[in-house]
Amino acid sequence: MKRRKFIERSSLSLAGIGLGSQLIPSQLFAMPSQNRVNPIAVATWNFQNATKMAGTMLESGASALDAVEKGVMVEEANLKNTTVGDGGAPDRDGNVTLDACIMSPDGNAGSVVYLKEIAHPVSVARKVMEETPHVMLAGEGALQFAIQQGFKRKILLTEDSEKAWKEWLEHKEYQPIINIENHDTIGMLCLDENGDIAGACTTSGLSYKMNGRVGDSPIIGAGLFLDNEVGGAVGTGMGEAIMKSVGSFLIVELMRQGKSPQEACEEAVMRTVKKAPNYKDFQIAYVAMNKKGEIGSYCIHKGFSYAKFYNGESTNNPSKSYLEK
Ligand code: ASP
């Protein structure tokens, strides 16, 4: 329940049972204002339009869940971003397939994978969370569910991404590209004024991936995990490496054991570095935030940053990296 509504309802019900007059009004209202938290929105990469949207909503009292959904939707709608939502690069057969997930402070989660023709997969993921007994819907079933829920079908392959795909077909080199010009998957964490954390992650996955491939982004624990008692984490980069280490879950558990968000992100990246002999050939990056609003981030290759909105100010923050060059 939203804090303001809770206050209204508690004071009304106290009055209703005749206790209102025994309590000094300041006692009723002091506690929530003391507990009020300065909201924060953080996201992978320099997606400041998204964190501004979420941060502004949080500052006007929105819940972390509403803010995180609307925040990542900014990038899903951005046709210039070819790795998220509408306008996302297709797989090698020309299909635009989207993956997304969302988690609420109560630990609930929803996810869609291999979703075609729906521009806002994060909102479908939220519907899966709220309207079904399931966590994840895939492919045709996810599309059918989205349509039942009132989402409109849309061709997501733009002229530009079709042209780029056709050019790619001429060479067909399947190489993951590091840092892809700072336009990548968006993973976002929001801390609202009640101190609750929600998160979301949405992507079109690796450009020209194999048909059917699903990465880390919609996998709870890999591309996103949070526990409202501890904090949350989001990942971006080579999804296969993030999935193999269940990176976001690992970070939250390390924070639970007392590590700072920065230390936890560093340890998660180091797990991959130690286990994958070819770690120099790909990028992975994490952003984490704990309940105090402390933020950390770490990646393999230099060039990753995270966007943040806090106290009315929007910033882009370069991340520390394992490799300096
Ligand atoms: N993690 C995403 C995936 O593997 C890609 C990305 O972050 O750009 O699907």
GROMACS .gro file of C-alpha atoms and ligand atoms in nm:
model
  334
    1MET     CA    1   0.000   0.000   0.000
    2LYS     CA    2   0.133   0.347  -0.082
    3ARG     CA    3   0.262   0.534   0.220
    4ARG     CA    4   0.020   0.827   0.185
    5LYS     CA    5  -0.281   0.600   0.150
    6PHE     CA    6  -0.159   0.400   0.448
    7ILE     CA    7  -0.137   0.716   0.657
    8GLU     CA    8  -0.483   0.829   0.546
    9ARG     CA    9  -0.635   0.491   0.615
   10SER     CA   10  -0.463   0.443   0.951
   11SER     CA   11  -0.569   0.784   1.080
   12LEU     CA   12  -0.924   0.733   0.953
   13SER     CA   13  -0.954   0.393   1.112
   14LEU     CA   14  -0.803   0.517   1.437
   15ALA     CA   15  -1.062   0.795   1.444
   16GLY     CA   16  -1.329   0.538   1.361
   17ILE     CA   17  -1.250   0.325   1.667
   18GLY     CA   18  -1.233   0.630   1.889
   19LEU     CA   19  -0.854   0.637   1.938
   20GLY     CA   20  -0.789   0.942   1.726
   21SER     CA   21  -0.840   1.190   2.008
   22GLN     CA   22  -0.595   1.005   2.237
   23LEU     CA   23  -0.310   1.051   1.992
   24ILE     CA   24  -0.138   1.379   1.933
   25PRO     CA   25  -0.151   1.447   1.555
   26SER     CA   26   0.227   1.491   1.534
   27GLN     CA   27   0.270   1.134   1.665
   28LEU     CA   28   0.056   1.010   1.380
   29PHE     CA   29   0.254   1.190   1.113
   30ALA     CA   30   0.611   1.215   1.247
   31MET     CA   31   0.708   0.857   1.180
   32PRO     CA   32   0.642   0.846   0.805
   33SER     CA   33   0.821   1.174   0.738
   34GLN     CA   34   1.123   1.055   0.938
   35ASN     CA   35   1.124   0.730   0.742
   36ARG     CA   36   1.089   0.895   0.405
   37VAL     CA   37   1.371   0.798   0.175
   38ASN     CA   38   1.518   1.010  -0.104
   39PRO     CA   39   1.420   0.815  -0.416
   40ILE     CA   40   1.680   0.694  -0.666
   41ALA     CA   41   1.662   0.551  -1.017
   42VAL     CA   42   1.971   0.381  -1.165
   43ALA     CA   43   2.007   0.207  -1.500
   44THR     CA   44   2.269   0.032  -1.705
   45TRP     CA   45   2.442   0.252  -1.968
   46ASN     CA   46   2.387   0.619  -2.026
   47PHE     CA   47   2.009   0.587  -2.045
   48GLN     CA   48   1.943   0.916  -1.870
   49ASN     CA   49   1.609   0.975  -2.043
   50ALA     CA   50   1.488   0.656  -1.879
   51THR     CA   51   1.625   0.734  -1.532
   52LYS     CA   52   1.487   1.090  -1.557
   53MET     CA   53   1.142   0.952  -1.632
   54ALA     CA   54   1.159   0.706  -1.342
   55GLY     CA   55   1.329   0.949  -1.102
   56THR     CA   56   1.078   1.227  -1.169
   57MET     CA   57   0.793   0.986  -1.107
   58LEU     CA   58   0.954   0.864  -0.785
   59GLU     CA   59   0.996   1.221  -0.663
   60SER     CA   60   0.625   1.281  -0.710
   61GLY     CA   61   0.546   0.977  -0.495
   62ALA     CA   62   0.516   0.695  -0.753
   63SER     CA   63   0.589   0.341  -0.641
   64ALA     CA   64   0.922   0.183  -0.739
   65LEU     CA   65   0.730  -0.069  -0.951
   66ASP     CA   66   0.540   0.192  -1.157
   67ALA     CA   67   0.854   0.405  -1.197
   68VAL     CA   68   1.077   0.120  -1.310
   69GLU     CA   69   0.824   0.003  -1.569
   70LYS     CA   70   0.769   0.351  -1.715
   71GLY     CA   71   1.142   0.422  -1.699
   72VAL     CA   72   1.253   0.128  -1.913
   73MET     CA   73   0.961   0.187  -2.151
   74VAL     CA   74   1.139   0.505  -2.262
   75GLU     CA   75   1.412   0.292  -2.419
   76GLU     CA   76   1.171   0.029  -2.548
   77ALA     CA   77   1.004   0.307  -2.748
   78ASN     CA   78   1.330   0.462  -2.866
   79LEU     CA   79   1.371   0.356  -3.231
   80LYS     CA   80   1.733   0.470  -3.231
   81ASN     CA   81   1.818   0.216  -2.964
   82THR     CA   82   1.872  -0.100  -3.168
   83THR     CA   83   1.916  -0.331  -2.869
   84VAL     CA   84   1.590  -0.269  -2.681
   85GLY     CA   85   1.222  -0.290  -2.779
   86ASP     CA   86   1.082  -0.135  -3.095
   87GLY     CA   87   1.356  -0.100  -3.359
   88GLY     CA   88   1.570  -0.367  -3.191
   89ALA     CA   89   1.808  -0.559  -3.419
   90PRO     CA   90   1.665  -0.890  -3.544
   91ASP     CA   91   1.808  -1.239  -3.510
   92ARG     CA   92   2.002  -1.385  -3.803
   93ASP     CA   93   1.676  -1.490  -3.970
   94GLY     CA   94   1.527  -1.141  -3.950
   95ASN     CA   95   1.293  -1.194  -3.649
   96VAL     CA   96   1.284  -0.920  -3.384
   97THR     CA   97   1.235  -1.115  -3.059
   98LEU     CA   98   1.223  -0.936  -2.726
   99ASP     CA   99   1.303  -1.050  -2.372
  100ALA     CA  100   1.205  -0.865  -2.052
  101CYS     CA  101   1.139  -0.913  -1.684
  102ILE     CA  102   1.024  -0.716  -1.383
  103MET     CA  103   1.038  -0.769  -1.006
  104SER     CA  104   0.834  -0.599  -0.736
  105PRO     CA  105   0.939  -0.525  -0.378
  106ASP     CA  106   0.726  -0.812  -0.246
  107GLY     CA  107   0.949  -1.056  -0.437
  108ASN     CA  108   0.702  -1.118  -0.715
  109ALA     CA  109   0.835  -1.155  -1.070
  110GLY     CA  110   0.717  -1.169  -1.429
  111SER     CA  111   0.900  -1.236  -1.752
  112VAL     CA  112   0.853  -1.281  -2.126
  113VAL     CA  113   1.097  -1.438  -2.370
  114TYR     CA  114   1.108  -1.459  -2.748
  115LEU     CA  115   0.815  -1.218  -2.771
  116LYS     CA  116   0.749  -1.084  -3.121
  117GLU     CA  117   0.548  -0.783  -3.242
  118ILE     CA  118   0.486  -0.619  -2.905
  119ALA     CA  119   0.671  -0.294  -2.846
  120HIS     CA  120   0.665  -0.298  -2.464
  121PRO     CA  121   0.762  -0.643  -2.338
  122VAL     CA  122   0.822  -0.511  -1.986
  123SER     CA  123   0.452  -0.428  -1.955
  124VAL     CA  124   0.361  -0.778  -2.073
  125ALA     CA  125   0.604  -0.915  -1.811
  126ARG     CA  126   0.423  -0.708  -1.548
  127LYS     CA  127   0.090  -0.853  -1.661
  128VAL     CA  128   0.235  -1.206  -1.638
  129MET     CA  129   0.337  -1.120  -1.281
  130GLU     CA  130   0.005  -0.966  -1.184
  131GLU     CA  131  -0.253  -1.157  -1.387
  132THR     CA  132  -0.124  -1.515  -1.407
  133PRO     CA  133  -0.001  -1.777  -1.160
  134HIS     CA  134   0.323  -1.802  -1.366
  135VAL     CA  135   0.654  -1.620  -1.384
  136MET     CA  136   0.755  -1.665  -1.748
  137LEU     CA  137   0.573  -1.690  -2.079
  138ALA     CA  138   0.754  -1.762  -2.407
  139GLY     CA  139   0.706  -1.706  -2.777
  140GLU     CA  140   0.362  -1.769  -2.926
  141GLY     CA  141   0.201  -1.813  -2.582
  142ALA     CA  142   0.344  -1.484  -2.461
  143LEU     CA  143   0.215  -1.311  -2.775
  144GLN     CA  144  -0.134  -1.464  -2.736
  145PHE     CA  145  -0.141  -1.353  -2.373
  146ALA     CA  146  -0.030  -0.999  -2.466
  147ILE     CA  147  -0.306  -0.972  -2.725
  148GLN     CA  148  -0.563  -1.097  -2.474
  149GLN     CA  149  -0.442  -0.828  -2.238
  150GLY     CA  150  -0.505  -0.560  -2.500
  151PHE     CA  151  -0.153  -0.503  -2.635
  152LYS     CA  152  -0.141  -0.411  -3.003
  153ARG     CA  153   0.074  -0.599  -3.255
  154LYS     CA  154   0.330  -0.396  -3.441
  155ILE     CA  155   0.607  -0.466  -3.691
  156LEU     CA  156   0.921  -0.393  -3.489
  157LEU     CA  157   1.176  -0.428  -3.770
  158THR     CA  158   1.251  -0.073  -3.885
  159GLU     CA  159   1.387   0.019  -4.228
  160ASP     CA  160   1.723   0.100  -4.070
  161SER     CA  161   1.752  -0.225  -3.875
  162GLU     CA  162   1.643  -0.426  -4.178
  163LYS     CA  163   1.910  -0.256  -4.387
  164ALA     CA  164   2.179  -0.322  -4.123
  165TRP     CA  165   2.071  -0.688  -4.097
  166LYS     CA  166   2.090  -0.732  -4.477
  167GLU     CA  167   2.437  -0.584  -4.475
  168TRP     CA  168   2.533  -0.822  -4.195
  169LEU     CA  169   2.399  -1.117  -4.397
  170GLU     CA  170   2.660  -1.044  -4.664
  171HIS     CA  171   2.941  -1.130  -4.419
  172LYS     CA  172   2.759  -1.333  -4.153
  173GLU     CA  173   3.022  -1.289  -3.888
  174TYR     CA  174   2.872  -1.377  -3.555
  175GLN     CA  175   3.092  -1.181  -3.319
  176PRO     CA  176   2.967  -1.020  -3.003
  177ILE     CA  177   3.055  -0.652  -3.017
  178ILE     CA  178   3.192  -0.500  -2.701
  179ASN     CA  179   3.007  -0.197  -2.563
  180ILE     CA  180   2.805  -0.149  -2.882
  181GLU     CA  181   2.831   0.233  -2.886
  182ASN     CA  182   2.681   0.267  -2.542
  183HIS     CA  183   2.343   0.139  -2.656
  184ASP     CA  184   2.262  -0.185  -2.488
  185THR     CA  185   2.015  -0.365  -2.271
  186ILE     CA  186   1.848  -0.149  -2.011
  187GLY     CA  187   1.834  -0.286  -1.659
  188MET     CA  188   1.692  -0.046  -1.400
  189LEU     CA  189   1.652  -0.037  -1.024
  190CYS     CA  190   1.427   0.211  -0.844
  191LEU     CA  191   1.416   0.297  -0.474
  192ASP     CA  192   1.097   0.479  -0.383
  193GLU     CA  193   1.016   0.718  -0.099
  194ASN     CA  194   0.898   0.426   0.117
  195GLY     CA  195   1.239   0.263   0.079
  196ASP     CA  196   1.106  -0.015  -0.145
  197ILE     CA  197   1.306  -0.147  -0.441
  198ALA     CA  198   1.174  -0.268  -0.776
  199GLY     CA  199   1.365  -0.363  -1.092
  200ALA     CA  200   1.321  -0.432  -1.462
  201CYS     CA  201   1.534  -0.548  -1.751
  202THR     CA  202   1.445  -0.538  -2.122
  203THR     CA  203   1.630  -0.614  -2.444
  204SER     CA  204   1.619  -0.739  -2.800
  205GLY     CA  205   1.920  -0.953  -2.705
  206LEU     CA  206   2.239  -0.994  -2.900
  207SER     CA  207   2.212  -0.862  -3.254
  208TYR     CA  208   2.183  -1.139  -3.516
  209LYS     CA  209   2.162  -1.406  -3.247
  210MET     CA  210   2.053  -1.760  -3.342
  211ASN     CA  211   1.679  -1.795  -3.393
  212GLY     CA  212   1.537  -1.904  -3.055
  213ARG     CA  213   1.822  -1.771  -2.845
  214VAL     CA  214   1.726  -1.619  -2.511
  215GLY     CA  215   1.981  -1.435  -2.298
  216ASP     CA  216   2.013  -1.336  -1.935
  217SER     CA  217   1.790  -1.029  -1.940
  218PRO     CA  218   1.451  -1.198  -1.877
  219ILE     CA  219   1.595  -1.462  -1.643
  220ILE     CA  220   1.520  -1.383  -1.279
  221GLY     CA  221   1.853  -1.407  -1.096
  222ALA     CA  222   2.065  -1.353  -1.409
  223GLY     CA  223   1.980  -1.018  -1.574
  224LEU     CA  224   1.784  -0.897  -1.270
  225PHE     CA  225   1.737  -0.991  -0.910
  226LEU     CA  226   1.627  -0.808  -0.599
  227ASP     CA  227   1.533  -0.876  -0.244
  228ASN     CA  228   1.362  -0.586  -0.076
  229GLU     CA  229   1.542  -0.670   0.250
  230VAL     CA  230   1.882  -0.629   0.085
  231GLY     CA  231   1.887  -0.451  -0.251
  232GLY     CA  232   1.896  -0.533  -0.619
  233ALA     CA  233   2.126  -0.590  -0.916
  234VAL     CA  234   2.101  -0.577  -1.295
  235GLY     CA  235   2.335  -0.705  -1.564
  236THR     CA  236   2.417  -0.632  -1.926
  237GLY     CA  237   2.659  -0.767  -2.182
  238MET     CA  238   2.719  -1.125  -2.290
  239GLY     CA  239   2.410  -1.292  -2.150
  240GLU     CA  240   2.556  -1.642  -2.165
  241ALA     CA  241   2.829  -1.545  -1.916
  242ILE     CA  242   2.580  -1.372  -1.684
  243MET     CA  243   2.349  -1.675  -1.690
  244LYS     CA  244   2.630  -1.918  -1.611
  245SER     CA  245   2.713  -1.731  -1.291
  246VAL     CA  246   2.352  -1.627  -1.208
  247GLY     CA  247   2.516  -1.288  -1.170
  248SER     CA  248   2.241  -1.066  -1.027
  249PHE     CA  249   2.135  -1.324  -0.770
  250LEU     CA  250   2.497  -1.368  -0.671
  251ILE     CA  251   2.539  -0.994  -0.616
  252VAL     CA  252   2.229  -0.966  -0.397
  253GLU     CA  253   2.341  -1.263  -0.189
  254LEU     CA  254   2.689  -1.113  -0.150
  255MET     CA  255   2.530  -0.787  -0.031
  256ARG     CA  256   2.319  -0.987   0.213
  257GLN     CA  257   2.644  -1.123   0.357
  258GLY     CA  258   2.766  -0.769   0.417
  259LYS     CA  259   2.946  -0.672   0.097
  260SER     CA  260   2.893  -0.322  -0.041
  261PRO     CA  261   2.725  -0.300  -0.384
  262GLN     CA  262   3.067  -0.217  -0.533
  263GLU     CA  263   3.241  -0.515  -0.371
  264ALA     CA  264   2.957  -0.746  -0.472
  265CYS     CA  265   2.966  -0.634  -0.838
  266GLU     CA  266   3.344  -0.679  -0.845
  267GLU     CA  267   3.322  -1.031  -0.705
  268ALA     CA  268   3.053  -1.129  -0.958
  269VAL     CA  269   3.264  -1.006  -1.251
  270MET     CA  270   3.570  -1.183  -1.110
  271ARG     CA  271   3.383  -1.516  -1.102
  272THR     CA  272   3.340  -1.490  -1.478
  273VAL     CA  273   3.695  -1.366  -1.536
  274LYS     CA  274   3.835  -1.663  -1.341
  275LYS     CA  275   3.620  -1.922  -1.512
  276ALA     CA  276   3.606  -1.803  -1.874
  277PRO     CA  277   3.948  -1.816  -2.043
  278ASN     CA  278   3.812  -1.598  -2.325
  279TYR     CA  279   3.683  -1.320  -2.096
  280LYS     CA  280   3.870  -1.057  -2.299
  281ASP     CA  281   3.647  -1.132  -2.597
  282PHE     CA  282   3.324  -1.013  -2.436
  283GLN     CA  283   3.180  -0.757  -2.202
  284ILE     CA  284   2.969  -0.810  -1.892
  285ALA     CA  285   2.865  -0.531  -1.658
  286TYR     CA  286   2.660  -0.503  -1.340
  287VAL     CA  287   2.495  -0.225  -1.143
  288ALA     CA  288   2.375  -0.285  -0.787
  289MET     CA  289   2.198  -0.078  -0.524
  290ASN     CA  290   2.135  -0.163  -0.161
  291LYS     CA  291   1.853  -0.052   0.067
  292LYS     CA  292   2.056   0.249   0.184
  293GLY     CA  293   2.070   0.372  -0.175
  294GLU     CA  294   2.442   0.294  -0.209
  295ILE     CA  295   2.533   0.205  -0.567
  296GLY     CA  296   2.815   0.001  -0.717
  297SER     CA  297   2.907  -0.109  -1.067
  298TYR     CA  298   3.179  -0.313  -1.233
  299CYS     CA  299   3.251  -0.458  -1.575
  300ILE     CA  300   3.524  -0.638  -1.769
  301HIS     CA  301   3.603  -0.378  -2.035
  302LYS     CA  302   3.629  -0.006  -1.987
  303GLY     CA  303   3.348   0.195  -2.144
  304PHE     CA  304   3.047   0.091  -1.939
  305SER     CA  305   2.859   0.353  -1.738
  306TYR     CA  306   2.534   0.378  -1.546
  307ALA     CA  307   2.272   0.652  -1.543
  308LYS     CA  308   2.137   0.783  -1.215
  309PHE     CA  309   1.863   1.022  -1.109
  310TYR     CA  310   1.880   1.145  -0.753
  311ASN     CA  311   1.764   1.465  -0.584
  312GLY     CA  312   1.647   1.618  -0.911
  313GLU     CA  313   1.987   1.558  -1.071
  314SER     CA  314   2.057   1.330  -1.366
  315THR     CA  315   2.410   1.193  -1.411
  316ASN     CA  316   2.608   0.946  -1.617
  317ASN     CA  317   2.863   0.758  -1.406
  318PRO     CA  318   3.158   0.574  -1.561
  319SER     CA  319   3.203   0.230  -1.410
  320LYS     CA  320   3.524   0.080  -1.279
  321SER     CA  321   3.646  -0.205  -1.498
  322TYR     CA  322   3.868  -0.512  -1.463
  323LEU     CA  323   4.063  -0.430  -1.780
  324GLU     CA  324   4.199  -0.079  -1.804
  325LYS     CA  325   4.217  -0.062  -2.186
  326ASP     N1  326   2.252  -0.920  -2.196
  326ASP     C1  327   2.185  -0.910  -2.323
  326ASP     C2  328   2.170  -1.049  -2.381
  326ASP     O1  329   2.261  -1.128  -2.372
  326ASP     C3  330   2.258  -0.828  -2.423
  326ASP     C4  331   2.297  -0.691  -2.378
  326ASP     O2  332   2.309  -0.660  -2.260
  326ASP     O3  333   2.317  -0.612  -2.468
  326ASP     O4  334   2.069  -1.076  -2.441
   0.00000   0.00000   0.00000
